[in-house]
Amino acid sequence: MGVKINELVKEVKKVVTFENLLNKKIAIDAFNTLYQFLAIIRQRDGTPLKDFEGNITSHLSGLFYRTINFLENDIKPIYVYDGKPSSLKLDIIKERKDRKVEAKVKMEEAKKKGDIVGVRKFAQATSRLDSNMIKESMDLLDYMGIPVVQAPSEGEAQIAYMVNQGDVWASASQDYDTLLFGAKKLLRNFAINRTRKVGDTSVSLDIEWILLPKLLEKLDITQEQLIEMGILIGTDFFEGVEGIGQKTAFDLITKYKSIKKINENSLKVRGKIIDLDIEVIEKVKNIFLNPSVEKNYQSLKWKKPNFDKIEEFLIGKHNFSEGRVKNALDRLKKKESESMQTSLDRFFK
DNA sequence: CTCCAGTA
DNA sequence: TACTGGAGG
């Protein structure tokens, strides 16, 4: 899910185009992206794409085509995978699991009723990434020559570290959590710009660019206060306070400066006094302020794609259409010969 | 989500 | 050439 601070971020977000990102190294939250593909790449009846053996392939389709678009546009993606979740996250993980089971039941019900919209909606909510899907997505990226970084715990924390080290230019995720982890730059809707229809009108989803220092300046709060706001609203590591959304959290932090002070003032929200366990709060804050990250990750290198392996994997193993895959790979090959040409040109100058 | 063939 | 809707696996 991630912390909901979209309203607060609104005023500092900028729109960027693919051209603005030329030759930039962008770290992508792999789980976040794969889940998105899994939820969205489905048929009208809610069934995900599958190969002949019944293995789900929606995530591979999304990953493959989108990554090729990045390469074709001279963007250098790095995929960062989550590792072992913090013990504080386990409650949330269990809750999500329960919700998925619930969604499956609701999907069956909708199916019986012939409610097509409902079936699709609940089917999306059942999306699960298993270890084999994760492994295969890494294999595909490896064949494509894209660097992959395994985070010891939170991928978002790892990305924040890499951004702030200057090893990558920005973090790409739909969640705002990298901001809580302190990443200076965040990109949202990071994909080729496309119009998407909502109802009967089409809306274009721009790539959003958010600078953490700008956000803190605009809100006139510190990084620590941003984290405390996140805790009040709710993050993956703490459920938040019922009745407190982004607006209230911002007002409270602005007025009282800290959760500790908010506690001391016995403030009421929805008739209940806010009384948070400071010890727990400190633990959550510590996850954001001192996260477990891998500092000696492999140097980020983009290798030549192994075209044969990709074809064998997608066409041979997972029943992707030969025409589409070869077409996409041809775009890559063309890109390769172009860049070879420019480096030759440079050499002869 | 992204691709691609059909349409204006 | 730009756009749209249905299919992809």
XYZ file of C-alpha atoms (C1' of nucleotides) in Angstrom:
366
model
C 0.000 0.000 0.000
C 2.347 2.731 1.170
C 1.771 5.950 3.025
C -0.952 8.228 1.651
C 0.491 11.702 1.236
C -0.633 12.437 -2.312
C -2.505 15.612 -1.316
C 0.510 17.008 0.523
C 2.810 16.223 -2.375
C 0.496 17.779 -4.964
C 1.998 21.240 -4.811
C 5.617 20.242 -5.276
C 5.239 17.601 -7.944
C 6.487 18.403 -11.409
C 5.806 16.734 -14.720
C 8.726 15.230 -16.608
C 8.930 13.564 -19.998
C 10.962 10.622 -21.152
C 13.413 13.032 -22.788
C 14.169 14.588 -19.405
C 15.318 11.192 -18.227
C 17.825 10.565 -21.007
C 20.707 8.399 -19.795
C 19.465 8.538 -16.223
C 19.819 5.546 -13.936
C 16.468 4.914 -12.320
C 15.983 2.446 -9.470
C 12.638 0.716 -9.668
C 10.825 -0.954 -6.812
C 10.432 -4.410 -8.346
C 7.681 -5.760 -6.094
C 5.672 -2.598 -6.479
C 5.919 -2.821 -10.265
C 5.246 -6.540 -10.518
C 2.139 -6.268 -8.338
C 0.873 -3.474 -10.543
C 1.270 -5.628 -13.641
C -0.321 -8.579 -11.943
C -3.359 -6.568 -10.928
C -3.850 -4.738 -14.194
C -2.791 -7.018 -17.031
C -5.894 -9.135 -17.227
C -8.623 -10.050 -19.602
C -12.065 -8.528 -19.316
C -13.224 -11.387 -17.140
C -10.366 -10.839 -14.716
C -8.203 -13.803 -15.740
C -4.498 -12.955 -15.861
C -2.378 -13.951 -18.845
C -1.186 -17.538 -18.576
C 1.039 -19.927 -20.509
C -0.082 -23.401 -21.629
C 0.849 -24.888 -18.287
C -1.369 -22.397 -16.490
C 1.491 -20.335 -15.050
C 0.612 -16.669 -14.705
C 2.633 -14.485 -17.068
C 1.077 -11.014 -16.725
C 4.031 -9.757 -14.708
C 6.502 -11.026 -17.333
C 4.601 -9.357 -20.146
C 4.534 -6.004 -18.364
C 8.145 -6.230 -17.264
C 9.415 -7.206 -20.692
C 7.690 -4.566 -22.805
C 8.094 -1.732 -20.331
C 11.791 -2.417 -19.789
C 12.378 -2.468 -23.540
C 10.697 0.915 -23.775
C 13.093 2.253 -21.163
C 16.127 0.941 -23.030
C 14.828 2.240 -26.323
C 14.509 5.677 -24.743
C 18.042 5.608 -23.282
C 16.865 5.189 -19.735
C 18.843 2.870 -17.499
C 16.610 0.883 -15.193
C 17.746 -1.005 -12.101
C 15.235 -3.271 -10.384
C 15.449 -3.495 -6.605
C 13.791 -6.442 -4.883
C 12.453 -6.579 -1.349
C 14.160 -8.922 1.077
C 13.055 -10.113 4.487
C 10.250 -7.947 5.854
C 10.628 -6.229 9.203
C 8.790 -7.943 12.053
C 6.670 -4.805 12.344
C 5.402 -5.425 8.841
C 4.121 -8.912 9.527
C 0.743 -7.742 10.844
C 0.112 -5.781 7.684
C 1.213 -8.717 5.548
C -1.195 -11.025 7.319
C -4.001 -8.528 6.968
C -3.329 -8.290 3.231
C -3.353 -12.059 2.935
C -6.727 -12.198 4.658
C -8.058 -9.563 2.325
C -6.933 -11.578 -0.666
C -8.753 -14.645 0.601
C -11.811 -12.465 1.142
C -11.511 -11.036 -2.360
C -11.416 -14.531 -3.800
C -14.695 -15.399 -2.088
C -16.273 -12.180 -3.326
C -15.013 -12.916 -6.817
C -16.735 -16.312 -6.806
C -19.949 -14.680 -5.607
C -19.795 -12.057 -8.335
C -19.166 -14.803 -10.864
C -22.327 -16.593 -9.778
C -24.326 -13.398 -10.050
C -22.903 -12.699 -13.490
C -21.477 -9.412 -12.230
C -18.611 -8.967 -14.709
C -17.340 -5.689 -13.266
C -17.281 -7.208 -9.793
C -15.449 -10.315 -10.949
C -12.723 -8.229 -12.493
C -12.441 -5.937 -9.486
C -12.138 -8.761 -6.975
C -9.884 -10.795 -9.239
C -7.443 -7.873 -9.261
C -7.477 -7.804 -5.483
C -6.462 -11.468 -5.301
C -3.129 -10.799 -7.063
C -0.297 -12.688 -5.430
C 3.388 -12.847 -6.253
C 4.884 -16.225 -5.443
C 8.565 -17.025 -5.129
C 8.730 -18.611 -8.553
C 7.225 -15.533 -10.184
C 9.799 -13.400 -8.411
C 12.629 -15.664 -9.493
C 11.479 -15.771 -13.100
C 11.182 -11.991 -13.265
C 14.815 -11.792 -12.087
C 15.835 -14.349 -14.709
C 14.170 -12.337 -17.448
C 15.916 -9.146 -16.324
C 19.189 -11.024 -16.223
C 18.713 -12.232 -19.823
C 17.912 -8.647 -20.785
C 21.162 -7.457 -19.200
C 19.425 -5.297 -16.599
C 21.014 -4.990 -13.148
C 19.070 -6.328 -10.204
C 19.746 -5.476 -6.571
C 18.511 -7.649 -3.736
C 17.677 -5.547 -0.680
C 18.235 -7.161 2.723
C 14.837 -5.879 3.832
C 12.813 -3.028 2.342
C 13.447 -2.349 -1.334
C 12.344 1.256 -0.862
C 15.010 1.724 1.817
C 17.663 0.244 -0.447
C 16.635 2.549 -3.268
C 16.722 5.597 -1.000
C 20.268 4.697 -0.008
C 21.325 4.277 -3.644
C 19.740 7.569 -4.685
C 21.409 9.452 -1.873
C 24.765 7.828 -2.624
C 24.420 9.212 -6.131
C 24.592 5.763 -7.703
C 21.155 6.196 -9.232
C 19.358 9.355 -10.220
C 15.924 8.715 -8.772
C 13.582 6.213 -7.225
C 10.625 4.991 -9.256
C 7.618 3.702 -7.364
C 3.914 4.344 -7.048
C 4.310 4.460 -3.276
C 5.641 7.485 -1.433
C 7.587 5.377 1.051
C 11.002 6.117 -0.451
C 10.418 9.697 0.654
C 10.023 8.520 4.245
C 13.226 6.561 3.774
C 14.835 9.829 2.736
C 15.286 9.433 -1.029
C 15.844 12.852 -2.555
C 14.039 12.175 -5.833
C 10.940 10.158 -6.563
C 9.289 9.391 -9.899
C 5.701 8.203 -10.123
C 3.816 6.847 -13.138
C 7.180 5.943 -14.559
C 6.246 4.359 -17.875
C 5.763 5.597 -21.396
C 3.123 8.298 -21.364
C -0.169 6.931 -22.448
C -3.702 8.087 -22.299
C -5.906 5.936 -20.181
C -9.633 5.984 -20.273
C -11.540 6.589 -17.077
C -15.199 6.156 -17.796
C -15.724 7.772 -21.172
C -13.027 10.429 -20.943
C -9.350 9.797 -21.545
C -6.790 11.153 -19.114
C -3.074 11.233 -19.693
C -0.934 10.013 -16.829
C 2.134 12.209 -16.633
C 5.371 11.102 -15.080
C 5.575 12.922 -11.747
C 8.813 14.078 -10.252
C 9.017 14.878 -6.549
C 12.003 16.360 -4.777
C 12.128 15.575 -1.070
C 13.908 18.814 -0.056
C 11.231 20.801 -1.913
C 8.491 18.890 -0.141
C 9.977 19.459 3.294
C 10.502 23.116 2.506
C 6.953 23.541 1.270
C 5.432 21.802 4.270
C 7.994 23.476 6.549
C 8.745 20.279 8.433
C 11.803 18.109 9.032
C 12.412 14.606 7.694
C 11.664 13.233 11.147
C 8.370 15.105 11.232
C 7.489 13.751 7.787
C 8.025 10.263 9.164
C 5.890 11.009 12.218
C 3.172 12.304 9.931
C 3.393 9.077 7.994
C 3.029 7.117 11.211
C -0.111 9.049 12.166
C -1.589 8.481 8.704
C -0.485 4.863 8.535
C 2.430 3.041 6.908
C 3.319 -0.580 6.244
C 4.871 -0.703 9.711
C 2.159 0.965 11.739
C -1.548 1.111 11.099
C -1.894 4.800 11.926
C -4.580 6.489 13.978
C -8.198 6.049 13.023
C -9.655 9.330 11.894
C -6.309 10.893 11.047
C -5.653 11.432 7.359
C -3.028 13.504 5.633
C -4.642 16.858 6.339
C -5.108 16.249 10.054
C -1.672 14.686 10.419
C -0.087 17.712 8.803
C -2.048 20.133 10.993
C -1.164 18.211 14.138
C 2.539 17.987 13.361
C 2.655 21.630 12.341
C 0.977 22.696 15.559
C 2.530 20.296 18.075
C 5.821 19.445 16.302
C 5.972 15.789 17.398
C 3.952 12.715 18.298
C 5.339 12.955 21.805
C 3.836 16.423 22.212
C 0.579 15.319 20.600
C 0.387 12.560 23.197
C 1.037 14.967 26.047
C -1.817 17.217 24.978
C -4.456 14.452 25.232
C -5.977 15.443 21.911
C -9.176 13.786 20.804
C -9.916 12.416 17.353
C -13.364 10.976 16.781
C -13.963 11.154 20.506
C -10.863 9.118 21.294
C -7.780 10.493 22.996
C -4.602 10.047 20.982
C -2.287 7.994 23.140
C 0.397 6.255 21.119
C 2.988 3.895 22.543
C 6.139 5.969 22.184
C 8.343 2.891 22.334
C 6.595 1.408 19.316
C 6.673 4.742 17.528
C 10.425 4.956 18.064
C 10.856 1.492 16.582
C 8.880 2.454 13.497
C 10.800 5.689 13.143
C 14.017 3.737 13.389
C 13.015 1.607 10.400
C 12.827 4.749 8.291
C 15.792 6.564 9.800
C 18.212 3.620 10.087
C 16.955 0.982 7.673
C 18.809 -2.177 6.905
C 20.441 -1.711 3.505
C 23.122 -3.425 1.446
C 25.960 -0.971 1.031
C 28.177 -3.198 -1.069
C 25.763 -3.941 -3.875
C 27.207 -4.985 -7.201
C 28.249 -2.179 -9.482
C 25.382 -1.288 -11.771
C 26.135 -2.574 -15.245
C 23.869 -2.890 -18.267
C 25.024 -5.849 -20.294
C 24.193 -6.826 -23.854
C 20.891 -8.704 -23.884
C 21.020 -12.432 -24.487
C 18.486 -12.500 -27.323
C 18.431 -16.285 -27.634
C 17.760 -16.756 -23.940
C 14.963 -14.204 -23.981
C 13.284 -15.913 -26.913
C 13.693 -19.328 -25.388
C 12.238 -18.105 -22.117
C 9.303 -16.060 -23.385
C 8.387 -17.848 -26.607
C 9.532 -21.376 -25.800
C 8.680 -21.616 -22.148
C 5.849 -19.148 -21.666
C 4.006 -19.119 -24.977
C 4.548 -15.445 -25.805
C 3.776 -14.599 -29.418
C 6.916 -14.995 -31.493
C 6.027 -11.995 -33.644
C 5.608 -9.630 -30.740
C 8.728 -10.737 -28.892
C 10.934 -10.594 -31.995
C 9.495 -7.223 -32.881
C 10.378 -5.877 -29.449
C 13.856 -7.407 -29.585
C 14.426 -5.918 -33.034
C 13.835 -2.489 -31.527
C 16.594 -3.273 -29.036
C 18.958 -4.533 -31.721
C 18.362 -1.385 -33.716
C 19.134 0.673 -30.632
C 22.343 -1.268 -30.117
C 23.622 -0.679 -33.641
C 22.718 3.006 -33.338
C 24.737 3.463 -30.186
C 27.578 1.458 -31.720
C 27.514 3.899 -34.628
C 27.627 6.992 -32.430
C 30.537 5.614 -30.431
C 32.356 4.904 -33.705
C 31.610 8.431 -34.879
C 32.994 9.788 -31.646
C 36.099 7.617 -32.017
C 36.869 8.967 -35.469
C 36.437 12.548 -34.329
C -0.069 -2.345 -18.877
C 1.468 -2.402 -23.790
C 0.945 -3.973 -28.518
C -1.009 -3.734 -32.959
C -4.269 -3.826 -36.612
C -8.092 -1.389 -38.253
C -10.095 3.052 -38.919
C -10.655 8.188 -40.303
C -0.470 10.208 -39.057
C -3.097 9.789 -34.805
C -6.348 7.418 -32.464
C -9.073 3.496 -30.639
C -10.475 -0.951 -28.926
C -9.607 -5.586 -28.487
C -6.001 -9.044 -27.532
C -1.990 -10.581 -25.373
C -0.573 -15.743 -22.627
